[in-house]
Amino acid sequence: MQKVYKKLTKDQKERGVIFSSCLSKSITEIPSDTIHEVMKGDPNKDKVIQRLNDDRFFRDGPWKYNIIRS
């Protein structure tokens, strides 16, 4: 699985998102993908970000990319 790093979208910044991760078959997010977001006030944000960065568990899945925005 390849990690793709991008900047947060304007909408995400406005909503207080500090990190997002999306497992995708495409190099960009598509509407059917699930995006996991970490908010500024999340008390466990460091642990959640660490888990979302670790995509080893999903390597045998159908996804080719882990799209990370921060």
Coordinates of C-alpha atoms in Angstrom, one line a residue:
M1 CA 0.0 0.0 0.0
Q2 CA 1.3 3.4 -0.9
K3 CA 0.8 6.5 1.2
V4 CA -0.2 9.7 -0.5
Y5 CA 0.2 12.9 1.4
K6 CA -2.0 15.9 0.7
K7 CA -3.0 19.1 2.5
L8 CA -6.3 19.3 4.3
T9 CA -9.2 20.7 2.3
K10 CA -10.6 24.1 3.0
D11 CA -13.8 22.5 4.3
Q12 CA -11.8 20.2 6.7
K13 CA -9.8 23.2 8.1
E14 CA -13.1 25.1 8.7
R15 CA -14.5 22.2 10.6
G16 CA -11.5 21.9 12.8
V17 CA -10.0 18.7 11.3
I18 CA -6.3 18.3 11.9
F19 CA -5.7 14.9 10.2
S20 CA -7.6 12.6 7.9
S21 CA -6.9 9.1 6.4
C22 CA -8.7 7.4 3.5
L23 CA -8.1 3.9 2.2
S24 CA -8.8 4.0 -1.6
K25 CA -8.3 2.0 -4.8
S26 CA -7.7 5.3 -6.6
I27 CA -4.9 7.9 -5.9
T28 CA -7.7 10.4 -5.0
E29 CA -10.7 10.0 -2.8
I30 CA -13.8 8.9 -4.5
P31 CA -17.4 9.2 -3.1
S32 CA -17.6 5.6 -2.0
D33 CA -14.5 5.8 0.1
T34 CA -14.7 6.2 3.9
I35 CA -12.6 9.1 5.3
H36 CA -11.6 9.0 8.9
E37 CA -11.0 12.4 10.4
V38 CA -9.3 13.6 13.6
M39 CA -10.7 16.8 15.1
K40 CA -8.7 19.4 17.0
G41 CA -10.4 18.8 20.3
D42 CA -10.2 15.0 20.3
P43 CA -8.6 13.9 23.6
N44 CA -7.0 10.8 22.0
K45 CA -5.9 12.6 18.8
D46 CA -2.2 11.4 19.0
K47 CA -3.2 7.8 19.4
V48 CA -5.8 7.9 16.7
I49 CA -3.4 9.6 14.2
Q50 CA -0.8 6.9 15.0
R51 CA -3.3 4.2 14.3
L52 CA -4.5 5.8 11.0
N53 CA -0.9 6.1 9.8
D54 CA -0.3 2.4 10.4
D55 CA -1.9 0.7 7.3
R56 CA -0.1 -2.6 7.7
F57 CA -3.3 -4.4 8.8
F58 CA -5.0 -3.5 5.4
R59 CA -2.2 -4.5 3.0
D60 CA -4.0 -7.6 1.9
G61 CA -7.2 -5.7 1.3
P62 CA -8.5 -4.2 -2.0
W63 CA -7.0 -0.8 -1.4
K64 CA -3.9 0.5 -3.1
Y65 CA -3.5 3.9 -1.4
N66 CA -3.7 5.4 2.1
I67 CA -4.5 9.1 1.4
I68 CA -3.3 11.1 4.3
R69 CA -4.2 14.8 4.8
S70 CA -2.7 17.0 7.5

